[in-house]
Amino acid sequence: MMNKNLRKGGKKKDLEELKKEADMDDHKLTLDELSAKYSVDLTKGHSLKDAQEILFANGPNALSPPPTTPEWVKFCKQMFGGFSLLLWTGAFLCFLAYGIHVHYSEKTNKDNLYLGIVLAAVVLITGCFSYYQEAKSSKIMESFKNMVPQQALVIRGGEKMQINVKDVVLGDLVEVKGGDQVPADIRVIAAQGCKVDNSSLTGESEPQSRCPDCTHENLLETRNILFFSTNCVEGTARGIVIATGDSTVMGRIASLTSGLALGQTPIAAEIEHFIHLITAVAIFLGITFFSLSLILGYGWLDAVIFLIGIIVANVPEGLLATVTVCLTLTAKRMARKNCLVKNLEAVETLGSTSTICSDKTGTLTQNRMTVAHLWFDKTVYEADTSEEQTTGKTFPKSSDTWFHLARIAGLCNRADFRPHQESVPIAKRATSGDASESALLKFIEQSYSPVNEMRQKNPKVAEIPFNSTNKYQMSIHLLEDNSQAHVLLMKGAPERIMDFCTSFMLNGQEYPMDEEMKIDFQNAYLELGGLGERVLGFCFLNLPSNFSKGFQFNTDEINFPMKNLCFAGLISMIDPPRTAVPEAVGKCRSAGIKVIMVTGDHPITAKAIAKSVGIISEANETAEDMATRLNVPISQINTKSVKAIVVHGSELKDMNSEQLDHILKSYKEIVFARTSPQQKLIIVEGCQRLGAIVAVTGDGVNDSPALKKADIGIAMGITGSDVSKQAADMILLDDNFASIVTGVEEGRLIFDNLKKSIAYTLTSNIPEITPFLLFIVLSIPLPLGTITILCIDLGTDMVPAISLAYETPESDIMKRLPRNPKTDNLVNHRLIGMAYGQIGMIQALAGFFTYFVILAENGFKPWDLLGIRLYWDDASINDLEDSFGQQWTYEQRKVVEYTCQTAFFISIVIVQWSDLIICKTRRNSLFKQGMKNKVLLFGIFEETFLAAVLSYTPGMDVALRMYPLRINWWFCALPYSVLIFIYDEIRKLIIRRRPGGWLEKETYY
Amino acid sequence: MTKTEKKSFHQSLAEWKLFIYNPTSGEFLGRTAKSWGLILLFYLVFYGFLAALFTFTMWAMLQTLNDEIPKYRDQITSPGLMVFPKPMTALEYTYDMSEPSTYEKFTADLKRFLEPYSVEEQKNLTNCPDGKVFEQNGPVYQACQFPVSLLQDCSGVNDADFGYSKGQPCILVKMNRENNIANISTYPDEGVIDLKYFPYYGKKRHVGYRQPLVAVQVIFGSSPAKKEVTVECQIHGPTNLKNKDDRDKFLGRVVFKVTVSP
């Protein structure tokens, strides 16, 4: 129960502890030592009383849940984070102003009350929205618990009893049989044909046999340990519990995964940075103008109302929703491309990724053994390994040697197709039997003849199955052409097969084995082995006539000749790379993303796959390869010139973090072979230490800590375990590495488009703020009200801002380096400068122009407006004189004022048209980019329509105080709209003409 | 685990100092002098251009305006009514007959308001024919005389206290100028404003224009009790002038309350 009393101080240290390999030596102990260590009788188990005491002392055998933040705390975080606090302040001030108003005057003006309610509603809705987004994640612990079995069979006091798994204690004698889940970590003391499926833990799908002997130094590799929650497939085993609950291998992974501190996603950091910026501006302006208005002699209430206006104008209320919608749209688009994103923010993280640590099996490869090469007639032939069998590689099938080779491969083979798969392509059919035999089966079915027919015509009469000691498999079949004679077929490890052979086949003729052949064989074996392939040798013997039909073959006491066989050839197999992977790796490379392979496989296989998919590129070679090529000892190789390296897990184990950092820094192409899951976590942390944003793929439970620790964890949709999917941020539905690359592309695109979207939204802040500032400073009638501001932020600006998410990239985004999270921000001073300093200012002028036009045309000339506010807003003055001597009642002039505000609002819509169009591109001309974005066109129409509806719908004068406009007032802002477009086209032209010039440095956001 | 350690106060202070002035690179607030110069120059030129453009569009807009009448008059189709003396609080006149100080401000206000209406001030104005609209075609526009005597008892000529001291206060009702019209006694009689005062040709052309007035005199009896009356004045014009608007309480009407204590 090491995790039970974790508190802040001890936590970090304990996690460090968990990251290390499980350091147990129980597998190395003899049975007597084991018995002594756990003071348990190896035949009778604990006494009931002892078991009770141990249970009481150690606690139940269960995974303890991690400390969690209560839901209401999470909810409050959403309610008071980000802009919410500013808006709450605004809402509070509204209510305060309303309260004061009610208290001091009978006339109740409810505008402030309504505004307060609207602001509060905006915060509540966006808060709930974000809370809902958050709440969906983090069910990791539940998924772990689902893996835990319910019942266990223990022997206590010599009696077998079925108990609840929670009650299993250290030292218990446990029996496990086929079909059971293992109830704890168990050291095997006796086993009969026991095989376990460790795939839930290690991802290795082939069942492994278990026996009482220690076969490996490493606890995870040795065959005498059963792991908690894995499945026993067949046979039975009996053993002593050596770890329970959180201290089991599974428990350690679970605690490690759920205990890992999660870093902020890059986009969250960017948005936080942006919120800080905007909040700082809002607070600065708010305080400045609050004090200014007090100095200018306005009352407290007025100053408070100005403050509300400034806050509302400064906060882009709709922006967080826009960002979320943009990310959701991209997430949906990615899901169609087989990247299922669980955590929305991960959409962008993938785009920022600078290092991908990829699994080999299944991600880079097809996860299916396939025949890659054949060697017969002293020639190496290549087989077609592509997924769709499209390369059309072929070899001389007319050779008689091929006939013999195919016969052995097809008949001396225990694999079989599962029924009812006639419509499935051969390569994709499911089979029973081990991976190599299935590969041979498919290969023969594809390139020779249907294996089932072969087997019916040549019935099997005897066989010796493959085992790890003899390393060959033999079967005896009746010959079809001469139904009396038998043929002995054998396949196995090439060196073992060679020992059986005294002759070899060349072009259908048998020749006695000679030295030349032996050398050729050695070379071929080395060549194929060097490709990382699993090589099998094939030979046969036509049995003499005294062993003809009816002879009883005895495979236990061999009563037939099994020497002087004839060697037919070699077939080598590999789990071949997926077709699209080399191109995807190439794309990553040109996109500046480092691809690191992390695999549990052998270095040679790993290196071969790495080379074939381009993780180790053709131009580079490892120090070992270079030494072999130059024929010099490895110590003479200048490590500086070597850019590729294959690191063995056992080397990694002895490295400290500086050494690991050195490797990660100085090699461009890295393969980690024979690594354990904990090491995967160490590699991820190493990359993160160097400032990289790391994506990690994984499928097993043991990958989950690395998946969670990574900036973006990618689980496999097909082969992945439930826990890995829970720990990951993204699920690859087709397990294909190439899909990650399309995801990266989408992620980069959305980052660019979010910039555009934010630039668009922020621009309209200036025409929203300036009316308030001039209202205070110049004492003119208010040009734009808070309600109209909300109409822009939450109404007309929304769809256009979202439509920018549909924008196509301006250039090949996969040809540039990943963004540097430290310097390349979502919102930088250049973007603010553009939006606030330049385009926003033009927009504000457009609004003020319209405002002055309407007032002037109604009788109030611009210079007469200065300082008029005090009289204008005084409800008791009902004969305010304008520039023409006309006298206005309070309501009459208020109608004009609100008409002006409506017009100001519509002017903003009109200048936002061109703002939207210029935001489509950051560098290219619009004429190059085109107007193909249909959503954007829709957005322009939508905002215009919405503006017209708000202005012309009858009753709007009562509801929102918006008034219908004369048609010609719509055109006042048009020249400014054109100016925005022309200005920005010129700006972009200069940026393109003078790359790296001053304008680019100052305005390219 | 890679969380950045919290910076110490000294560190961040030093960082701020470096940001404000960095002696090695000569940067002030993150920019060198040259960089500041360039960016300021850029914005100077940019805003200069914008200011010029804005001025130009404003100038162009003002060129389209007529100096004499506003382009649109649809916002004030009906005139508002306003009363004098200007009440302190919401259109309520409360005073004590026996305490002159309580109504002095009213009478002073009326006097000041009626000053331009004195015979002396109106001697250059035209004596217009009664009973019809006084249409003129310019270029010089005549303003009609509004003899203060029309207001009779409320003219202030005979009674400098405008009836306030007698408990018969006068209130003047004025119709807002627009380019285009109790036992209560009203002066002129029936509260009629002669058509000759219309139309109004605007401030620039129609110099000396005197807004016609209607005086309302509330005549309370001499009983010693405190008296109160609410008066509503409405325009009834030949054209369809509005006098009932839910929101605008001064459009074509005015409501006021007079309270007199003996």
Coordinates of N, CA and C in Angstrom, one line a residue, chain A residues 277-422:
Chain A
L277 N -3.0 38.9 -21.7 CA -2.7 40.1 -22.5 C -4.0 40.9 -22.5
I278 N -5.1 40.3 -22.9 CA -6.4 41.1 -23.1 C -6.8 41.6 -21.7
T279 N -6.7 40.8 -20.7 CA -7.1 41.2 -19.4 C -6.3 42.4 -18.9
A280 N -5.0 42.3 -19.2 CA -4.1 43.5 -18.8 C -4.6 44.7 -19.5
V281 N -4.9 44.6 -20.8 CA -5.3 45.8 -21.5 C -6.7 46.3 -20.9
A282 N -7.6 45.4 -20.7 CA -8.9 45.8 -20.1 C -8.8 46.5 -18.8
I283 N -7.9 45.9 -17.9 CA -7.8 46.5 -16.6 C -7.1 47.9 -16.7
F284 N -6.1 47.9 -17.5 CA -5.4 49.2 -17.7 C -6.4 50.3 -18.2
L285 N -7.1 50.0 -19.3 CA -8.0 51.0 -19.8 C -9.1 51.3 -18.8
G286 N -9.7 50.2 -18.2 CA -10.7 50.4 -17.2 C -10.3 51.4 -16.1
I287 N -9.2 51.1 -15.5 CA -8.8 51.9 -14.4 C -8.5 53.3 -14.8
T288 N -7.7 53.4 -16.0 CA -7.4 54.8 -16.5 C -8.6 55.6 -16.7
F289 N -9.6 55.0 -17.4 CA -10.8 55.9 -17.7 C -11.7 56.0 -16.6
F290 N -11.7 55.1 -15.6 CA -12.5 55.3 -14.4 C -12.0 56.5 -13.7
S291 N -10.7 56.5 -13.5 CA -10.1 57.7 -12.8 C -10.3 59.0 -13.6
L292 N -10.1 58.8 -14.9 CA -10.2 60.0 -15.8 C -11.6 60.6 -15.7
S293 N -12.6 59.7 -15.7 CA -14.0 60.2 -15.7 C -14.3 60.9 -14.4
L294 N -13.7 60.3 -13.3 CA -13.9 61.0 -12.0 C -13.2 62.4 -12.0
I295 N -12.0 62.4 -12.6 CA -11.3 63.7 -12.7 C -12.1 64.7 -13.5
L296 N -12.7 64.2 -14.6 CA -13.5 65.1 -15.5 C -14.8 65.5 -14.8
G297 N -15.1 65.0 -13.7 CA -16.2 65.5 -13.0 C -17.5 64.7 -13.1
Y298 N -17.4 63.5 -13.7 CA -18.5 62.6 -13.8 C -18.8 62.1 -12.4
G299 N -20.0 61.6 -12.2 CA -20.4 61.1 -10.9 C -19.9 59.6 -10.8
W300 N -20.0 59.1 -9.6 CA -19.5 57.7 -9.3 C -20.3 56.7 -10.2
L301 N -21.6 57.0 -10.3 CA -22.4 56.0 -11.0 C -22.1 56.0 -12.5
D302 N -21.9 57.3 -13.0 CA -21.5 57.4 -14.4 C -20.1 56.6 -14.6
A303 N -19.2 56.9 -13.7 CA -17.9 56.3 -13.9 C -18.0 54.7 -13.9
V304 N -18.9 54.2 -13.0 CA -19.1 52.8 -12.9 C -19.7 52.3 -14.3
I305 N -20.6 53.0 -14.8 CA -21.2 52.6 -16.1 C -20.2 52.6 -17.2
F306 N -19.3 53.6 -17.2 CA -18.3 53.7 -18.2 C -17.4 52.4 -18.1
L307 N -17.1 52.1 -16.8 CA -16.2 51.0 -16.5 C -16.8 49.7 -17.1
I308 N -18.1 49.5 -16.9 CA -18.8 48.3 -17.4 C -18.6 48.3 -19.0
G309 N -18.9 49.5 -19.6 CA -18.8 49.6 -21.0 C -17.4 49.2 -21.5
I310 N -16.4 49.7 -20.8 CA -15.0 49.4 -21.2 C -14.7 47.9 -21.1
I311 N -15.1 47.3 -20.0 CA -14.9 45.9 -19.8 C -15.6 45.1 -20.9
V312 N -16.9 45.4 -21.1 CA -17.6 44.6 -22.2 C -17.0 44.8 -23.5
A313 N -16.5 46.0 -23.8 CA -15.9 46.2 -25.1 C -14.6 45.5 -25.3
N314 N -13.8 45.4 -24.2 CA -12.5 44.8 -24.2 C -12.5 43.3 -24.3
V315 N -13.5 42.7 -23.7 CA -13.4 41.2 -23.6 C -14.1 40.7 -24.9
P316 N -13.4 39.9 -25.6 CA -14.0 39.2 -26.8 C -14.9 38.1 -26.3
E317 N -16.1 38.4 -25.9 CA -17.0 37.4 -25.3 C -17.1 36.1 -26.1
G318 N -17.2 36.2 -27.4 CA -17.5 35.1 -28.2 C -16.2 34.3 -28.6
L319 N -15.0 34.8 -28.2 CA -13.8 34.2 -28.8 C -13.6 32.8 -28.3
L320 N -13.8 32.5 -27.0 CA -13.5 31.2 -26.5 C -14.4 30.1 -27.1
A321 N -15.6 30.5 -27.3 CA -16.6 29.6 -28.0 C -16.1 29.4 -29.4
T322 N -15.6 30.5 -30.1 CA -15.1 30.3 -31.4 C -14.0 29.4 -31.5
V323 N -13.0 29.5 -30.6 CA -11.9 28.7 -30.6 C -12.3 27.2 -30.4
T324 N -13.2 27.0 -29.4 CA -13.7 25.6 -29.2 C -14.4 25.1 -30.4
V325 N -15.2 25.9 -31.1 CA -15.9 25.4 -32.3 C -14.9 25.0 -33.4
C326 N -13.9 25.9 -33.6 CA -12.9 25.7 -34.6 C -12.1 24.4 -34.3
L327 N -11.8 24.2 -33.0 CA -11.1 22.9 -32.7 C -12.0 21.7 -32.9
T328 N -13.3 21.9 -32.5 CA -14.2 20.7 -32.7 C -14.3 20.4 -34.2
L329 N -14.4 21.4 -35.0 CA -14.5 21.2 -36.5 C -13.3 20.4 -37.0
T330 N -12.1 20.8 -36.5 CA -10.9 20.1 -36.9 C -10.9 18.7 -36.4
A331 N -11.4 18.6 -35.1 CA -11.4 17.2 -34.5 C -12.3 16.3 -35.4
K332 N -13.4 16.8 -35.9 CA -14.3 16.0 -36.7 C -13.6 15.7 -38.0
R333 N -12.9 16.7 -38.6 CA -12.2 16.4 -39.8 C -11.1 15.4 -39.6
M334 N -10.4 15.4 -38.5 CA -9.4 14.4 -38.2 C -10.0 13.1 -38.0
A335 N -11.2 13.0 -37.4 CA -11.8 11.7 -37.1 C -12.1 11.0 -38.5
R336 N -12.5 11.9 -39.4 CA -12.7 11.3 -40.8 C -11.4 10.7 -41.4
K337 N -10.3 11.3 -40.9 CA -9.0 10.8 -41.4 C -8.4 9.8 -40.4
N338 N -9.2 9.2 -39.6 CA -8.8 8.1 -38.7 C -8.1 8.5 -37.5
C339 N -8.1 9.8 -37.2 CA -7.5 10.3 -35.9 C -8.7 10.7 -35.0
L340 N -9.0 9.9 -34.0 CA -10.1 10.3 -33.1 C -9.5 11.1 -32.0
V341 N -9.9 12.3 -31.9 CA -9.3 13.1 -30.8 C -10.2 13.2 -29.6
K342 N -9.6 12.8 -28.5 CA -10.5 12.7 -27.3 C -10.5 14.1 -26.6
N343 N -9.3 14.7 -26.5 CA -9.2 15.9 -25.8 C -9.0 17.0 -26.9
L344 N -10.0 17.9 -26.9 CA -10.0 18.9 -28.0 C -8.7 19.6 -28.2
E345 N -8.1 20.0 -27.1 CA -6.9 20.8 -27.2 C -5.8 20.0 -27.9
A346 N -5.9 18.7 -27.9 CA -4.9 17.8 -28.5 C -4.8 18.0 -30.0
V347 N -5.9 18.6 -30.5 CA -5.9 18.8 -32.0 C -4.7 19.7 -32.4
E348 N -4.6 20.7 -31.6 CA -3.5 21.6 -31.9 C -2.2 21.1 -31.5
T349 N -2.1 20.4 -30.4 CA -0.9 19.8 -29.8 C -0.2 19.0 -30.9
L350 N -1.0 18.3 -31.7 CA -0.4 17.4 -32.7 C 0.3 18.3 -33.7
G351 N -0.3 19.5 -34.0 CA 0.4 20.4 -34.9 C 1.7 21.0 -34.4
S352 N 1.8 21.1 -33.1 CA 3.0 21.7 -32.6 C 4.1 20.6 -32.3
T353 N 3.7 19.4 -32.5 CA 4.6 18.3 -32.2 C 6.0 18.4 -32.9
S354 N 7.0 18.2 -32.2 CA 8.4 18.3 -32.8 C 9.1 16.9 -32.8
T355 N 8.6 16.0 -31.9 CA 9.1 14.7 -31.9 C 8.0 13.7 -31.8
I356 N 8.1 12.6 -32.6 CA 7.2 11.5 -32.5 C 7.9 10.3 -32.0
C357 N 7.5 9.7 -30.9 CA 8.1 8.4 -30.5 C 7.1 7.4 -30.9
S358 N 7.5 6.6 -31.9 CA 6.5 5.6 -32.4 C 6.9 4.2 -32.1
D359 N 5.9 3.4 -31.8 CA 6.0 2.0 -31.7 C 6.4 1.5 -33.1
K360 N 6.9 0.3 -33.1 CA 7.1 -0.3 -34.4 C 5.9 -1.1 -34.8
T361 N 5.7 -2.1 -34.0 CA 4.7 -3.2 -34.4 C 3.3 -2.5 -34.5
G362 N 2.8 -2.7 -35.7 CA 1.4 -2.3 -35.9 C 1.2 -0.8 -36.3
T363 N 2.2 0.0 -35.9 CA 2.0 1.4 -36.2 C 2.8 1.7 -37.5
L364 N 4.1 1.3 -37.4 CA 4.9 1.5 -38.6 C 4.7 0.3 -39.5
T365 N 4.4 -0.9 -38.9 CA 4.3 -2.1 -39.7 C 2.9 -2.5 -39.8
Q366 N 2.7 -3.5 -40.6 CA 1.3 -4.0 -40.9 C 0.8 -4.9 -39.7
N367 N 1.7 -5.2 -38.8 CA 1.3 -6.1 -37.7 C 0.9 -7.5 -38.2
R368 N 1.6 -8.0 -39.2 CA 1.3 -9.3 -39.7 C 2.5 -9.8 -40.5
M369 N 3.0 -10.9 -40.0 CA 4.2 -11.5 -40.6 C 3.9 -11.8 -42.1
T370 N 4.8 -11.5 -42.9 CA 4.6 -11.7 -44.3 C 5.9 -12.2 -44.9
V371 N 5.8 -13.1 -45.9 CA 7.0 -13.6 -46.5 C 7.6 -12.4 -47.3
A372 N 8.9 -12.2 -47.1 CA 9.6 -11.1 -47.7 C 10.6 -11.5 -48.8
H373 N 11.3 -12.6 -48.5 CA 12.3 -13.1 -49.4 C 12.3 -14.6 -49.5
L374 N 12.7 -15.1 -50.6 CA 13.0 -16.5 -50.8 C 14.4 -16.7 -51.3
W375 N 15.0 -17.8 -50.9 CA 16.3 -18.1 -51.5 C 16.2 -19.6 -52.0
F376 N 16.2 -19.7 -53.2 CA 16.4 -21.1 -53.8 C 17.1 -21.0 -55.1
D377 N 17.6 -22.1 -55.6 CA 18.4 -22.1 -56.8 C 19.5 -21.1 -56.7
K378 N 20.0 -20.9 -55.5 CA 21.2 -20.0 -55.1 C 20.9 -18.6 -55.5
T379 N 19.6 -18.2 -55.5 CA 19.3 -16.8 -55.8 C 18.3 -16.3 -54.8
V380 N 18.5 -15.0 -54.4 CA 17.5 -14.4 -53.5 C 16.4 -13.7 -54.3
Y381 N 15.2 -14.1 -54.0 CA 14.0 -13.5 -54.7 C 13.2 -12.7 -53.7
E382 N 12.7 -11.6 -54.2 CA 11.9 -10.7 -53.3 C 10.4 -11.0 -53.5
A383 N 9.7 -11.1 -52.4 CA 8.3 -11.3 -52.5 C 7.5 -10.0 -52.3
D384 N 6.3 -10.0 -52.6 CA 5.5 -8.8 -52.5 C 5.0 -8.6 -51.1
T385 N 5.5 -7.6 -50.4 CA 5.0 -7.4 -49.0 C 4.1 -6.2 -48.8
S386 N 3.7 -5.6 -49.9 CA 2.8 -4.4 -49.8 C 1.4 -4.9 -49.3
E387 N 0.7 -3.9 -48.6 CA -0.6 -4.3 -48.0 C -1.6 -4.8 -49.1
E388 N -1.5 -4.1 -50.3 CA -2.6 -4.5 -51.2 C -2.0 -5.4 -52.4
Q389 N -0.8 -5.9 -52.2 CA -0.2 -6.8 -53.2 C -0.2 -6.1 -54.5
T390 N 0.4 -5.0 -54.5 CA 0.4 -4.2 -55.8 C 1.7 -4.1 -56.5
T391 N 2.8 -4.5 -55.8 CA 4.1 -4.2 -56.4 C 4.4 -5.1 -57.6
G392 N 3.7 -6.3 -57.6 CA 3.8 -7.2 -58.7 C 5.2 -7.8 -58.8
K393 N 5.9 -7.9 -57.7 CA 7.2 -8.6 -57.7 C 7.0 -10.1 -57.9
T394 N 7.8 -10.7 -58.6 CA 7.6 -12.1 -58.9 C 9.0 -12.8 -59.0
F395 N 8.9 -14.1 -59.1 CA 10.1 -14.9 -59.1 C 9.8 -16.2 -60.0
P396 N 10.8 -16.9 -60.5 CA 10.5 -18.0 -61.4 C 9.8 -19.1 -60.8
K397 N 8.5 -19.1 -61.0 CA 7.6 -20.1 -60.4 C 7.7 -21.5 -61.2
S398 N 8.4 -21.4 -62.3 CA 8.5 -22.6 -63.2 C 9.5 -23.6 -62.6
S399 N 10.4 -23.0 -61.8 CA 11.5 -23.9 -61.2 C 10.9 -25.0 -60.4
D400 N 11.4 -26.2 -60.6 CA 11.0 -27.3 -59.8 C 11.3 -27.2 -58.3
T401 N 12.4 -26.4 -58.0 CA 12.8 -26.2 -56.6 C 11.6 -25.4 -55.9
W402 N 11.0 -24.5 -56.6 CA 9.9 -23.7 -56.1 C 8.7 -24.7 -55.7
F403 N 8.5 -25.7 -56.6 CA 7.5 -26.7 -56.3 C 7.7 -27.4 -55.0
H404 N 9.0 -27.8 -54.8 CA 9.3 -28.5 -53.5 C 9.2 -27.6 -52.3
L405 N 9.7 -26.4 -52.5 CA 9.7 -25.4 -51.4 C 8.2 -25.1 -51.0
A406 N 7.4 -24.9 -52.0 CA 6.0 -24.5 -51.8 C 5.3 -25.7 -51.1
R407 N 5.7 -26.9 -51.5 CA 5.0 -28.1 -50.9 C 5.3 -28.2 -49.4
I408 N 6.6 -27.9 -49.1 CA 7.0 -28.0 -47.7 C 6.3 -26.9 -46.9
A409 N 6.3 -25.7 -47.5 CA 5.8 -24.6 -46.7 C 4.3 -24.7 -46.5
G410 N 3.6 -25.3 -47.5 CA 2.2 -25.5 -47.4 C 1.7 -26.6 -46.5
L411 N 2.5 -27.8 -46.6 CA 2.0 -29.0 -45.9 C 2.6 -29.1 -44.5
C412 N 3.9 -28.7 -44.4 CA 4.5 -28.8 -43.0 C 4.2 -27.5 -42.3
N413 N 2.9 -27.3 -42.0 CA 2.4 -26.1 -41.6 C 1.1 -26.3 -40.8
R414 N 1.0 -25.9 -39.6 CA -0.2 -26.1 -38.8 C -1.2 -25.0 -38.8
A415 N -0.8 -23.9 -39.5 CA -1.8 -22.8 -39.5 C -2.9 -23.1 -40.5
D416 N -4.0 -22.4 -40.3 CA -5.2 -22.6 -41.1 C -6.0 -21.4 -41.2
F417 N -6.7 -21.2 -42.3 CA -7.6 -20.0 -42.4 C -8.8 -20.3 -41.5
R418 N -9.3 -19.3 -40.9 CA -10.6 -19.4 -40.2 C -11.7 -19.4 -41.3
P419 N -12.8 -20.1 -41.0 CA -13.8 -20.3 -42.0 C -14.5 -19.0 -42.4
H420 N -15.2 -19.1 -43.5 CA -16.1 -18.1 -44.0 C -15.4 -16.8 -44.3
Q421 N -14.3 -16.8 -45.0 CA -13.6 -15.6 -45.3 C -13.3 -15.5 -46.8
E422 N -14.1 -16.2 -47.6 CA -13.8 -16.3 -49.0 C -13.7 -14.9 -49.7

